[in-house]
PDB file of C-alpha atoms in Angstrom:
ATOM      1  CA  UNK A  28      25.491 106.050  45.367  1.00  0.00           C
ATOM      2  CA  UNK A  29      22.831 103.877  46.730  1.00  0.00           C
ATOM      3  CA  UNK A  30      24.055  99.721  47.292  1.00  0.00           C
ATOM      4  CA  UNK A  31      22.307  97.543  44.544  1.00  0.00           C
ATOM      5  CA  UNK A  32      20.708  94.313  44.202  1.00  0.00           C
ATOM      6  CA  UNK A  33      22.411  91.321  42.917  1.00  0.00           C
ATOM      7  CA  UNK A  34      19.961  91.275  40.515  1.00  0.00           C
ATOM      8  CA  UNK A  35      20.621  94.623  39.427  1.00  0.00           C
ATOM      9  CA  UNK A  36      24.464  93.837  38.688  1.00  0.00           C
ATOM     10  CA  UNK A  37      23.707  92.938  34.774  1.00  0.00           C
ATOM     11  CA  UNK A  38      22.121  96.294  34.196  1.00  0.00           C
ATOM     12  CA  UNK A  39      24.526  98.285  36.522  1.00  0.00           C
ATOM     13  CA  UNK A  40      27.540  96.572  34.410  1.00  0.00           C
ATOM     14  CA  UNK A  41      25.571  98.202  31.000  1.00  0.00           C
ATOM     15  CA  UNK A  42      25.703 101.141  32.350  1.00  0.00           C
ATOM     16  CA  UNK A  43      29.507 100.727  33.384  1.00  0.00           C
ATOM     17  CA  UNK A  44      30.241  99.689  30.232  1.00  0.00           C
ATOM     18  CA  UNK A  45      28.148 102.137  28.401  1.00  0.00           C
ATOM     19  CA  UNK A  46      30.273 105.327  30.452  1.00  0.00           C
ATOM     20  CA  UNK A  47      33.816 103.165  29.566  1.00  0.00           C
ATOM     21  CA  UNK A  48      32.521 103.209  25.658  1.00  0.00           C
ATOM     22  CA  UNK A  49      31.731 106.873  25.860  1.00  0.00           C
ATOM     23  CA  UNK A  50      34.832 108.072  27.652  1.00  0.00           C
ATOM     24  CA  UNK A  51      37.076 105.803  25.323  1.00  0.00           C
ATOM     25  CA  UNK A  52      35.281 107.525  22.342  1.00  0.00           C
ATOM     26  CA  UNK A  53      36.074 110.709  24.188  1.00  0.00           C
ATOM     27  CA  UNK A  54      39.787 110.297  24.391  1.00  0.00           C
ATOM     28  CA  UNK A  55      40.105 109.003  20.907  1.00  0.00           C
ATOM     29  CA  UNK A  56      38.463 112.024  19.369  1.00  0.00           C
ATOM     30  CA  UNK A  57      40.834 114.298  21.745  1.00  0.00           C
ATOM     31  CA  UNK A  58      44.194 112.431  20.510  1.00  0.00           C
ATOM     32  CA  UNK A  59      42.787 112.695  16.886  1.00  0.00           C
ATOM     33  CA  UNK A  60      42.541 116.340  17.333  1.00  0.00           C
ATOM     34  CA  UNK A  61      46.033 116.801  18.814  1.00  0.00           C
ATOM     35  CA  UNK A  62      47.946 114.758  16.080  1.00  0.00           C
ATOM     36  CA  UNK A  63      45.994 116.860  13.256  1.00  0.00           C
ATOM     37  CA  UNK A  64      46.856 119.977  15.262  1.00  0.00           C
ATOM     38  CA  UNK A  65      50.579 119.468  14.767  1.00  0.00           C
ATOM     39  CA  UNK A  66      49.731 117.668  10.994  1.00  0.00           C
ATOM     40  CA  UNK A  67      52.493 119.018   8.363  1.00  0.00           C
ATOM     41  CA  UNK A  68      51.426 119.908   4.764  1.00  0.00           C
ATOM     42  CA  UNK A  69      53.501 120.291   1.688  1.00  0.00           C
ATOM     43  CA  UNK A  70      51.945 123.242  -0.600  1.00  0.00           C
ATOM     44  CA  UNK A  71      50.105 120.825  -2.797  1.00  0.00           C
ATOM     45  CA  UNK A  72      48.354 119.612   0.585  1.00  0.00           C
ATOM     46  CA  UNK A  73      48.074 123.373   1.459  1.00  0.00           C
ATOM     47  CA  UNK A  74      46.702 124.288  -1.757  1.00  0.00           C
ATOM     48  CA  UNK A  75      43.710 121.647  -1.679  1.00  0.00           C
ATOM     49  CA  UNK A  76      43.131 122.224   2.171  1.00  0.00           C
ATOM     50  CA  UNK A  77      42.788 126.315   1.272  1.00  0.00           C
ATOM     51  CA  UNK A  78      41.048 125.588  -2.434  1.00  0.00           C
ATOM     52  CA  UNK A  79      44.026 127.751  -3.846  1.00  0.00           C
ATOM     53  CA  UNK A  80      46.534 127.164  -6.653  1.00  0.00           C
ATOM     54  CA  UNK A  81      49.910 126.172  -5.894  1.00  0.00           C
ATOM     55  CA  UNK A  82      51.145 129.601  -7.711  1.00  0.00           C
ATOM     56  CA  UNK A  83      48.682 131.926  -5.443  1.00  0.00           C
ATOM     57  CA  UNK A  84      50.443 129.914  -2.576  1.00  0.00           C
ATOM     58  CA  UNK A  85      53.608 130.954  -4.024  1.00  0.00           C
ATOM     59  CA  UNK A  86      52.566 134.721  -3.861  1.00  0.00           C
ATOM     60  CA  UNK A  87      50.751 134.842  -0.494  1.00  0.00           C
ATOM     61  CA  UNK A  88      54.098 133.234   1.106  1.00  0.00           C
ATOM     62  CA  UNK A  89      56.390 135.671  -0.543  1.00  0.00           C
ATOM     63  CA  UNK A  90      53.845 138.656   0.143  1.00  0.00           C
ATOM     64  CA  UNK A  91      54.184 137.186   4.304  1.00  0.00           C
ATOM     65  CA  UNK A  92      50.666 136.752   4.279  1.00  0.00           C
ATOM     66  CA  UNK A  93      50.229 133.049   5.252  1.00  0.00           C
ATOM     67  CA  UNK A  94      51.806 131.114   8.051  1.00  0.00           C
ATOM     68  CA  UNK A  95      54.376 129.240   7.001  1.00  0.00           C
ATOM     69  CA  UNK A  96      57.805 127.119   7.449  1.00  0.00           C
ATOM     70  CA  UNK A  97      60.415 127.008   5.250  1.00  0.00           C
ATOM     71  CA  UNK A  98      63.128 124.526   5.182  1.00  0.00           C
ATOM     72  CA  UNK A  99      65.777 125.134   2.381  1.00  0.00           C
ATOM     73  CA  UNK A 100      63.942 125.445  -1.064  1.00  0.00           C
ATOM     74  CA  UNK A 101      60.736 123.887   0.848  1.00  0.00           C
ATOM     75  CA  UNK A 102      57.742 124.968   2.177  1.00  0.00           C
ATOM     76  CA  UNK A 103      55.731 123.405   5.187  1.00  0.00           C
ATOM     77  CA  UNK A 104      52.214 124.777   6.377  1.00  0.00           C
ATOM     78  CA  UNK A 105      50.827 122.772  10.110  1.00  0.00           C
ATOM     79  CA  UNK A 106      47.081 122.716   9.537  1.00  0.00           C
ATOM     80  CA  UNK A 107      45.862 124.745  12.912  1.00  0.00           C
ATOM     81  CA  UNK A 108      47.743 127.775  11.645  1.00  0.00           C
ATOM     82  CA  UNK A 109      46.133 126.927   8.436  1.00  0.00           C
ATOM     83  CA  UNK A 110      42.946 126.921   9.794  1.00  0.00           C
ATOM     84  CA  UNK A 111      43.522 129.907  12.308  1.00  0.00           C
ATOM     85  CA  UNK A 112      44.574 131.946   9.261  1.00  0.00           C
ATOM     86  CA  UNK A 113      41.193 131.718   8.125  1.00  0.00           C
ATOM     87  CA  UNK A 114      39.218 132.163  10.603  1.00  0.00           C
ATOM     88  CA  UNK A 115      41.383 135.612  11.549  1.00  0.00           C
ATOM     89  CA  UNK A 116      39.782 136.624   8.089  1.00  0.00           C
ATOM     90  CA  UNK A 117      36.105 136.050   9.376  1.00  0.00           C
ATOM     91  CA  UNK A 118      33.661 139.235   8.323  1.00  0.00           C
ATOM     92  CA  UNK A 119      31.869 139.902  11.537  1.00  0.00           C
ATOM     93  CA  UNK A 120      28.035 140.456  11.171  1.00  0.00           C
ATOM     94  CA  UNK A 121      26.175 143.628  12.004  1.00  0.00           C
ATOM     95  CA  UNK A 122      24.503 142.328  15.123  1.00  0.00           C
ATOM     96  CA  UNK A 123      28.221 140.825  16.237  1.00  0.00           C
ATOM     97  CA  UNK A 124      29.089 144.761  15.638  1.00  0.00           C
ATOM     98  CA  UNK A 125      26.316 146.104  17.331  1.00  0.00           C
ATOM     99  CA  UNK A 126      27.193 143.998  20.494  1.00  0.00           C
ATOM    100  CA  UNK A 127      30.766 144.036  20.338  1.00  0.00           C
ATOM    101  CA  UNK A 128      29.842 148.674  20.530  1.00  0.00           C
ATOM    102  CA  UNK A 129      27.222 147.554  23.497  1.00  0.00           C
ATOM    103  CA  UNK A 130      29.672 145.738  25.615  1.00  0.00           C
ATOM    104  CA  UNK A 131      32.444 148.772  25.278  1.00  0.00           C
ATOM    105  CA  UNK A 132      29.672 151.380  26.094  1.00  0.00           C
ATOM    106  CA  UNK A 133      28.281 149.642  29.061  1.00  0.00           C
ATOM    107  CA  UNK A 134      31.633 148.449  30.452  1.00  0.00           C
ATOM    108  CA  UNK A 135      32.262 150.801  33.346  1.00  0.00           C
TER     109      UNK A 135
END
């Protein structure tokens, strides 16, 4: 890093500031992420999270096909297993076929 002017302290101290704003933002959005990551639902807070009735909760759970905690007569979903449960039902496209059948042909 080159040595600056005094006259270029006000705009170097923008710029500081500017980089402690974004890295604040940064961290704030990482934390935010963690605390969701371990977030507990009840089933009503599963049900409007998944857009499914409180009964087809019911089944899926007794059926063992949705992650899920049970304490005594209760039920407690976190919201990344949630949210990983769906996403392990993603339909992969034809071209994410195609490549997935590339990449195991080519592989030596």
């Amino acid at each position: 890093m080159k040595p600056f002017t005094f006259d270029q302290i006000p705009t170097m101290m923008k710029k500081l500031h500017d980089r402690l704003d974004h890295l604040e933002r940064l961290i704030i959005k990482i934390s935010f992420k963690e605390e969701n990551k371990n977030e507990l639902l009840n089933i009503d807070e599963a049900s409007k999270l998944l857009n499914l009735s409180v009964p087809t909760i019911y089944s899926k759970v007794s059926k063992r096909e949705i992650p899920v905690n049970k304490q005594g007569k209760r039920l407690y979903f976190y919201r990344h297993e949630l949210m990983k449960w769906i996403k392990a039902g993603r339909v992969k496209t034809h071209l994410e076929i195609r490549n997935d059948i590339e990449k195991k042909v080519i592989k030596p």
